[in-house]
Structure formats: C-alpha cells, structure tokens
Short mmCIF file of C-alpha atoms in Angstrom, two decimals:
data_model
loop_
_atom_site.label_atom_id
_atom_site.label_comp_id
_atom_site.label_asym_id
_atom_site.label_seq_id
_atom_site.Cartn_x
_atom_site.Cartn_y
_atom_site.Cartn_z
CA MET W 132 40.40 -57.48 -4.38
CA GLY W 133 41.85 -55.77 -6.87
CA LYS W 134 42.41 -52.67 -8.32
CA ASP W 135 39.00 -51.41 -9.52
CA ILE W 136 39.69 -51.01 -13.05
CA TYR W 137 37.26 -47.62 -14.45
CA ILE W 138 36.73 -47.35 -18.12
CA LEU W 139 35.59 -44.07 -20.26
CA GLY W 140 33.88 -45.26 -23.09
CA ILE W 141 33.31 -42.91 -26.10
CA GLU W 142 30.43 -44.19 -28.73
CA SER W 143 29.67 -41.89 -32.27
CA SER W 144 29.67 -45.02 -34.77
CA CYS W 145 26.22 -43.85 -36.41
CA ASP W 146 23.94 -40.93 -35.46
CA GLU W 147 24.63 -41.06 -31.31
CA THR W 148 27.37 -39.47 -29.25
CA SER W 149 27.86 -41.03 -27.01
CA ALA W 150 29.87 -40.69 -23.26
CA SER W 151 30.22 -43.25 -19.87
CA VAL W 152 32.10 -44.42 -17.10
CA VAL W 153 31.82 -47.70 -16.27
CA LYS W 154 33.81 -49.77 -12.87
CA ASN W 155 34.73 -53.42 -13.63
CA GLY W 156 33.04 -53.69 -16.10
CA LYS W 157 29.61 -54.34 -15.63
CA GLU W 158 29.23 -51.20 -12.53
CA VAL W 159 27.70 -47.90 -14.64
CA LEU W 160 28.77 -44.74 -13.43
CA SER W 161 27.32 -42.76 -15.71
CA LEU W 162 26.06 -42.86 -19.02
CA VAL W 163 25.38 -40.00 -21.78
CA ILE W 164 23.52 -40.10 -25.14
CA ASN W 165 22.66 -37.25 -27.52
CA SER W 166 20.46 -37.73 -30.49
CA GLN W 167 19.98 -36.97 -33.13
CA ILE W 168 17.33 -38.47 -34.47
CA ASP W 169 14.84 -34.95 -34.74
CA GLU W 170 17.37 -34.06 -37.39
CA HIS W 171 17.49 -36.93 -39.38
CA LYS W 172 14.08 -37.66 -39.12
CA LYS W 173 13.31 -34.65 -42.09
CA TYR W 174 14.91 -36.32 -44.55
CA GLY W 175 13.83 -39.82 -43.04
CA GLY W 176 16.56 -41.36 -42.70
CA VAL W 177 20.86 -40.84 -41.39
CA VAL W 178 22.50 -38.39 -42.85
CA PRO W 179 26.05 -39.18 -43.36
CA ASP W 180 27.23 -35.60 -43.19
CA LEU W 181 25.19 -34.17 -40.49
CA ALA W 182 25.85 -36.92 -38.36
CA SER W 183 29.89 -36.26 -38.21
CA ARG W 184 29.21 -32.58 -37.83
CA MET W 185 27.66 -33.15 -35.16
CA HIS W 186 29.45 -35.33 -33.50
CA VAL W 187 32.29 -32.59 -33.88
CA GLU W 188 29.75 -30.42 -32.72
CA ALA W 189 28.47 -32.68 -29.15
CA ILE W 190 31.92 -34.70 -27.68
CA SER W 191 33.32 -32.54 -25.57
CA ASP W 192 30.56 -32.15 -23.39
CA VAL W 193 28.94 -35.10 -23.68
CA VAL W 194 32.12 -36.16 -22.42
CA LYS W 195 32.10 -33.48 -19.53
CA ARG W 196 29.04 -34.71 -18.98
CA ALA W 197 29.72 -38.42 -18.06
CA ILE W 198 32.73 -38.12 -16.06
CA LYS W 199 31.10 -34.73 -14.01
CA GLU W 200 27.88 -37.45 -13.30
CA ALA W 201 30.02 -40.54 -12.28
CA LYS W 202 31.40 -38.54 -9.94
CA ILE W 203 35.20 -39.28 -9.99
CA PRO W 204 38.42 -37.27 -11.06
CA LYS W 205 39.14 -37.72 -15.15
CA GLU W 206 42.56 -38.79 -13.09
CA LYS W 207 40.85 -42.01 -11.90
CA LEU W 208 40.34 -43.25 -15.18
CA SER W 209 41.60 -46.66 -16.30
CA ALA W 210 41.70 -46.36 -19.97
CA VAL W 211 39.03 -44.86 -22.95
CA ALA W 212 37.55 -47.13 -24.35
CA PHE W 213 36.30 -45.99 -28.17
CA THR W 214 33.98 -47.71 -31.31
CA LYS W 215 36.52 -48.69 -33.77
CA GLY W 216 34.41 -49.99 -36.40
CA PRO W 217 31.96 -50.78 -38.23
CA GLY W 218 30.10 -47.67 -38.79
CA LEU W 219 29.56 -44.12 -41.14
CA ILE W 220 33.49 -43.73 -41.01
CA GLY W 221 32.73 -39.73 -40.59
CA ALA W 222 30.84 -40.57 -37.54
CA LEU W 223 33.03 -42.63 -36.33
CA LEU W 224 36.41 -40.70 -37.08
CA VAL W 225 35.16 -37.93 -34.90
CA GLY W 226 34.79 -40.91 -32.07
CA VAL W 227 38.21 -42.06 -32.39
CA SER W 228 40.33 -38.63 -32.71
CA PHE W 229 38.59 -37.54 -29.79
CA ALA W 230 39.36 -40.43 -27.14
CA LYS W 231 43.58 -40.93 -28.76
CA ALA W 232 43.71 -37.26 -27.98
CA PHE W 233 43.14 -37.81 -24.33
CA ALA W 234 43.69 -40.59 -23.47
CA TYR W 235 47.27 -38.76 -24.99
CA ALA W 236 46.29 -36.56 -22.82
CA LEU W 237 46.42 -38.49 -19.32
CA ASN W 238 48.68 -40.98 -20.56
CA ILE W 239 46.32 -43.71 -20.80
CA PRO W 240 46.09 -46.69 -22.85
CA PHE W 241 43.12 -46.17 -25.46
CA ILE W 242 41.11 -49.37 -26.66
CA PRO W 243 39.43 -50.16 -29.72
CA VAL W 244 36.33 -51.57 -29.30
CA HIS W 245 34.14 -53.17 -32.29
CA HIS W 246 30.83 -52.22 -32.51
CA ILE W 247 29.12 -55.58 -32.01
CA LYS W 248 31.28 -56.73 -29.15
CA GLY W 249 29.99 -53.35 -27.25
CA HIS W 250 26.72 -54.94 -28.42
CA ILE W 251 27.33 -57.90 -26.42
CA ALA W 252 28.74 -56.83 -23.45
CA ALA W 253 25.04 -55.10 -23.24
CA ASN W 254 24.14 -58.31 -21.90
CA TYR W 255 27.24 -58.24 -18.61
CA ILE W 256 25.59 -54.68 -17.98
CA THR W 257 22.32 -55.79 -17.15
CA TYR W 258 22.91 -59.51 -16.15
CA LYS W 259 26.07 -59.66 -13.49
CA GLU W 260 25.79 -63.58 -13.34
CA LEU W 261 26.65 -63.61 -17.19
CA GLU W 262 29.44 -65.69 -18.45
CA PRO W 263 30.91 -67.33 -21.84
CA PRO W 264 30.61 -69.42 -23.13
CA TYR W 265 27.13 -68.94 -24.47
CA LEU W 266 25.42 -68.16 -28.02
CA SER W 267 24.82 -64.48 -29.18
CA LEU W 268 22.06 -63.49 -32.40
CA VAL W 269 23.17 -59.76 -33.16
CA ILE W 270 19.56 -58.11 -34.44
CA SER W 271 20.45 -54.51 -35.65
CA GLY W 272 20.16 -51.87 -38.27
CA GLY W 273 23.27 -52.65 -39.84
CA HIS W 274 24.37 -56.34 -38.70
CA THR W 275 22.11 -60.10 -38.15
CA HIS W 276 24.30 -62.48 -36.70
CA LEU W 277 24.86 -65.50 -34.89
CA ILE W 278 28.09 -65.45 -33.13
CA TYR W 279 29.38 -68.10 -30.29
CA ILE W 280 31.33 -66.50 -26.88
CA LYS W 281 34.30 -68.90 -26.20
CA SER W 282 35.60 -65.46 -23.60
CA HIS W 283 34.74 -62.04 -23.73
CA VAL W 284 37.12 -61.25 -26.24
CA ASP W 285 37.16 -65.23 -28.50
CA TYR W 286 33.94 -64.99 -30.53
CA GLU W 287 33.05 -67.42 -33.78
CA ILE W 288 30.80 -66.31 -35.76
CA ILE W 289 28.74 -68.91 -37.41
CA GLY W 290 25.73 -67.57 -39.02
CA LYS W 291 25.34 -64.40 -40.82
CA THR W 292 22.57 -61.96 -42.93
CA ARG W 293 24.22 -62.55 -46.64
CA ASP W 294 21.85 -59.15 -47.72
CA ASP W 295 20.13 -56.80 -45.55
CA ALA W 296 20.27 -56.86 -41.55
CA VAL W 297 16.31 -57.13 -39.61
CA GLY W 298 17.03 -53.51 -38.72
CA GLU W 299 17.71 -52.77 -42.06
CA ALA W 300 14.30 -54.17 -43.51
CA PHE W 301 12.39 -53.22 -40.69
CA ASP W 302 12.69 -49.09 -41.70
CA LYS W 303 13.04 -49.83 -45.08
CA VAL W 304 9.46 -51.76 -44.91
CA ALA W 305 8.25 -48.86 -42.98
CA ARG W 306 8.88 -46.54 -45.33
CA VAL W 307 7.59 -49.09 -48.05
CA ILE W 308 3.58 -48.89 -46.08
CA GLY W 309 3.67 -45.06 -45.04
CA ILE W 310 5.55 -44.33 -41.36
CA SER W 311 8.28 -43.31 -40.51
CA TYR W 312 11.45 -42.95 -39.53
CA PRO W 313 13.00 -44.89 -37.16
CA GLY W 314 10.25 -47.19 -38.63
CA GLY W 315 11.59 -50.13 -36.42
CA PRO W 316 10.22 -49.31 -33.62
CA LYS W 317 6.70 -48.08 -34.87
CA ILE W 318 6.11 -51.11 -36.58
CA ASP W 319 6.62 -52.67 -32.72
CA LYS W 320 3.46 -50.78 -31.90
CA LEU W 321 1.63 -50.90 -35.00
CA SER W 322 1.30 -54.62 -35.09
CA TYR W 323 -0.36 -55.48 -32.29
CA ASP W 324 -3.27 -53.47 -34.13
CA GLY W 325 -3.24 -56.20 -37.09
CA LYS W 326 -3.48 -60.01 -37.98
CA ASN W 327 -0.96 -62.10 -39.28
CA ASN W 328 -3.50 -62.69 -42.77
CA ILE W 329 -1.14 -61.67 -45.53
CA ASP W 330 0.99 -64.32 -46.58
CA ILE W 331 5.07 -64.69 -46.85
CA PRO W 332 7.76 -66.78 -48.08
CA THR W 333 9.45 -67.82 -45.79
CA PRO W 334 14.00 -67.19 -47.23
CA LYS W 335 15.72 -70.70 -48.34
CA VAL W 336 19.05 -69.73 -46.57
CA ASP W 337 21.08 -72.88 -45.99
CA ASP W 338 23.21 -73.08 -42.87
CA LEU W 339 22.72 -70.27 -40.04
CA ASP W 340 22.84 -67.85 -42.08
CA PHE W 341 19.94 -64.93 -42.81
CA SER W 342 18.64 -63.52 -45.72
CA PHE W 343 15.66 -60.88 -45.19
CA SER W 344 15.72 -58.75 -48.71
CA GLY W 345 13.31 -61.32 -50.29
CA ILE W 346 11.37 -59.68 -48.21
CA LYS W 347 11.43 -57.00 -47.99
CA THR W 348 10.62 -56.49 -51.88
CA HIS W 349 7.69 -59.43 -51.48
CA ILE W 350 5.94 -56.54 -48.86
CA ILE W 351 6.43 -53.58 -51.76
CA ASN W 352 5.49 -55.93 -54.36
CA TYR W 353 2.40 -56.55 -52.47
CA VAL W 354 2.03 -52.13 -51.82
CA ASN W 355 2.04 -51.69 -55.37
CA SER W 356 0.16 -54.53 -56.79
CA LYS W 357 -2.56 -53.02 -54.22
CA LYS W 358 -2.32 -49.58 -55.24
CA GLN W 359 -2.62 -50.22 -58.85
CA LYS W 360 -5.29 -52.18 -58.32
CA ASN W 361 -6.61 -49.11 -56.22
CA GLU W 362 -7.32 -51.43 -53.17
CA SER W 363 -6.99 -49.72 -48.90
CA ILE W 364 -3.93 -51.73 -47.82
CA LYS W 365 -4.29 -51.89 -43.62
CA LYS W 366 -1.01 -50.84 -42.16
CA GLU W 367 -1.63 -52.77 -39.41
CA ASP W 368 -2.00 -55.96 -41.02
CA LEU W 369 1.35 -56.41 -42.97
CA ALA W 370 3.50 -54.18 -39.94
CA ARG W 371 1.71 -58.00 -38.56
CA SER W 372 2.61 -59.67 -40.59
CA PHE W 373 5.80 -58.84 -41.44
CA THR W 374 7.15 -58.86 -37.49
CA ASP W 375 5.12 -62.41 -37.05
CA LYS W 376 7.23 -64.25 -40.05
CA VAL W 377 11.35 -61.97 -38.67
CA VAL W 378 10.61 -63.33 -35.79
CA SER W 379 10.18 -67.07 -36.19
CA ILE W 380 13.39 -67.00 -39.01
CA LEU W 381 15.68 -65.04 -35.85
CA ILE W 382 13.64 -67.87 -33.56
CA ASP W 383 14.12 -70.93 -36.01
CA LYS W 384 17.68 -70.05 -36.86
CA THR W 385 18.69 -69.54 -33.44
CA LEU W 386 17.43 -72.71 -32.32
CA LEU W 387 19.39 -74.04 -35.21
CA ALA W 388 22.61 -72.97 -33.78
CA SER W 389 22.17 -74.14 -30.23
CA LYS W 390 21.76 -77.79 -31.61
CA LYS W 391 24.32 -77.17 -33.25
CA MET W 392 26.74 -75.47 -30.20
CA ASN W 393 24.70 -77.73 -27.91
CA THR W 394 24.15 -74.72 -25.13
CA LYS W 395 20.41 -73.34 -24.71
CA LYS W 396 22.20 -70.48 -22.98
CA ILE W 397 21.15 -67.21 -25.19
CA ALA W 398 21.91 -63.80 -25.04
CA ILE W 399 20.77 -61.21 -27.27
CA SER W 400 21.64 -57.44 -28.22
CA GLY W 401 21.35 -54.86 -30.42
CA GLY W 402 19.25 -52.16 -31.55
CA VAL W 403 17.05 -54.69 -33.11
CA SER W 404 16.86 -56.86 -29.78
CA ALA W 405 14.52 -53.71 -28.25
CA ASN W 406 11.04 -55.51 -30.38
CA THR W 407 8.79 -56.90 -27.98
CA HIS W 408 7.73 -59.43 -30.37
CA ILE W 409 10.90 -60.91 -30.03
CA ARG W 410 11.37 -60.56 -26.75
CA ARG W 411 8.01 -62.09 -25.95
CA GLU W 412 8.54 -65.19 -28.13
CA PHE W 413 11.95 -65.69 -27.24
CA ASN W 414 11.00 -65.76 -23.78
CA LYS W 415 9.08 -68.09 -24.03
CA LEU W 416 11.59 -70.64 -24.89
CA LYS W 417 12.37 -70.35 -21.03
CA GLU W 418 9.57 -72.93 -20.50
CA LYS W 419 11.49 -74.98 -22.81
CA GLY W 420 14.84 -74.60 -20.09
CA PHE W 421 17.07 -72.49 -22.17
CA GLU W 422 18.60 -69.28 -20.53
CA ILE W 423 17.50 -66.36 -21.77
CA TYR W 424 19.46 -62.61 -21.73
CA PHE W 425 17.82 -59.06 -22.91
CA PRO W 426 19.78 -55.90 -22.16
CA GLU W 427 17.34 -53.49 -20.45
CA PHE W 428 15.97 -51.48 -22.89
CA VAL W 429 18.46 -48.67 -22.55
CA TYR W 430 21.78 -50.56 -23.32
CA CYS W 431 20.14 -52.06 -26.33
CA THR W 432 20.77 -49.24 -28.90
CA ASP W 433 24.01 -47.17 -29.61
CA ASN W 434 25.61 -45.61 -26.37
CA ALA W 435 28.88 -46.42 -24.54
CA ALA W 436 27.92 -48.16 -21.05
CA MET W 437 28.35 -50.76 -23.85
CA ILE W 438 31.89 -49.59 -25.48
CA ALA W 439 33.22 -48.83 -21.80
CA SER W 440 31.48 -52.25 -20.77
CA GLN W 441 33.65 -54.69 -23.53
CA GLY W 442 36.68 -51.95 -23.28
CA TYR W 443 36.89 -53.70 -19.24
CA TYR W 444 37.96 -56.89 -20.61
CA GLU W 445 40.03 -55.62 -23.52
CA TYR W 446 42.39 -54.04 -21.13
CA LEU W 447 42.51 -57.16 -19.13
CA ASP W 448 43.71 -59.12 -22.36
CA LYS W 449 45.81 -55.94 -22.62
CA ASN W 450 44.30 -55.46 -26.46
CA PHE W 451 45.40 -51.67 -26.84
CA GLY W 452 46.00 -49.79 -29.31
CA ILE W 453 48.54 -47.79 -31.57
CA LEU W 454 48.89 -44.13 -32.18
CA GLU W 455 48.33 -44.80 -35.50
CA GLU W 456 44.39 -46.31 -34.88
CA ASP W 457 42.04 -45.44 -36.75
CA ALA W 458 38.27 -45.75 -38.12
CA LYS W 459 37.01 -48.63 -40.20
CA ALA W 460 33.85 -48.12 -41.54
CA ASN W 461 33.36 -52.27 -42.74
CA PHE W 462 35.81 -53.58 -38.68
CA LYS W 463 35.28 -57.38 -39.06
CA ILE W 464 35.16 -58.94 -35.36
CA GLY W 465 38.46 -60.45 -34.37
CA VAL W 466 40.63 -58.36 -37.39
#
C-alpha cells in the first residue's frame, strides 16, 4: 500500500460554497455545503454579484469546518483542488484565490479542476468499483454532454447541447407555468400527479447532439395560447408531458452513443441526475444488460467532494496549477 492522499476540495462555481476532504479519491472524510438558494429565491434565479459576495463571506468558515470534520490536521493535506470553471466568474474567483493562498501557505500543490469532470467523478465516490472506460451523460443547469471517459483524466466529447442545457430548460419551463425557483425539483415532484397528454414535438438534431430550446418555446407558446383563450392550464400535465419528452430524448441519444462507442457501461451525473423520472427510466436499461450508475443525491448537485475526487486523479497525473492560475468562466474540457 502506498501513502494515502488527502485532497481538500473547494467548489464555488455558482450558488454553493463547499469544501470537502477526500481520501484516495473515493472516501469522503467531510463535506460542508453552504447553500445560497434561500437568498436567490427572492429574485427568481441566481444573482451573480450577490453570489460572489456570499462566497467571500462563507468560504473561510466552510473550509475550516471541512478540515475539522475530517479529523486530520491541515498539515496532512496532500493538495488543494478547486473549480477553475466553468461557472460565474466572480464566484469562481473566490474559490480560486482562496485555494491558491491556502495551498501556498501549506507549501502543497493546488489543482485546477474542470467542473464537469468533477460531476463525473461523483460516481467514483458512490461506486468504488467504477473504472474507465465508460460512457458518461452529464446533465446539469449549464451542461448536457455525452462524454466518452477513456481514463480518469482523458475525455472525449461526443455529443452536447446546441442551445439550452437540460437543467436550464427545466427551470425556464417551471417559470412559464408558474413554479418558483428552483424549478427542476418541483417539476419532478409535480409531474407524478399529471398525465402525458400534451403533444410536444421532438427536436430534429443530427448525430449525438441535443436541443431543448424548441421544447421550451413550444410550451411557452402553448401556455400563451391557453391564456389568450381564457382556458385553464393544468400544471401537472404540462410538467409530466415535458418531463417524459426530456427523458425520452436523453435515453435515445445515450443509447445511440452507447452503440457508437460499443459500451453498455453508462454513468449519469450532474444536478439533473437527481430527477427521479430520469433515474427510473435509465435504471430499466439494466434489464437489457446495461450497467447504469447514478451518484448519491448529495453528490448530484454542486459539491466539493466531487472536486476533491477528480483532484486526486489529477494529482496522480501531476496536473498541478501555477501561481498565475486564474478562473475561467467558459472553461472547455481538455483545455
């Protein structure tokens, strides 16, 4: 057995300030998440300037709590991993600056981590046996990607959304039908009381790419048409019809990618992977010989444990940051 590696992870890409200590990439010793959601609810979505200020106020205490709960001295940390991007630039800068200063003070490496790679790594925490290669479907508020995972640090994007991300579409549709922010989880729950009785056309997108803008626009037009005619709208049916259409698109594209890459091992991650309808329908594929992986719910949304987990593999590959390291709002995977 080699020396244990302890990574402190820091995540601040949007509206959660989070810190976590993870041992050897898979054992979470602590996870602290300070959510700003109650503040942003007042405005119907995340306010970037407010998010940045709240990260500044919270980050020091969050990191201290994470190290204390891990029950190891900070001197035992091997490296500090942080979200470099993508995300809100002001929010990212708080995490990047703190991580660099903290690592510099301890004279240990600091490791920039791509946010999406972090989401993918969340499954390594839940499934200790999961190893590349495999197919990954990343579904979040800002991303919808099909990625072939060649190794823990080598990725190939084979499909992505051409417009709205799936989580963004959930939130926008929720707003249109009168559901308060955050809309995704509420649509998930509401749709169980509805029927799939509203015809929503399937976007015609070639290859393995996605498009959700047209679905969103169709529902906006449907709602406006009903209002102009003074006809009632059943939110439950809209939520169910929309959810079922999204699920069918995600599954169809993922199956095409699975066939193309010749693998039946599929890991789903990102905030929208917490959607219970998506989980139910993907898990049905197990009956057809597929291996399906979803993170535990706590690791679906933004958290520092996933950043620390990916940071471990970047550490093994010696992908360390430099002192001039900066945040990157539109950070591309592999760049």
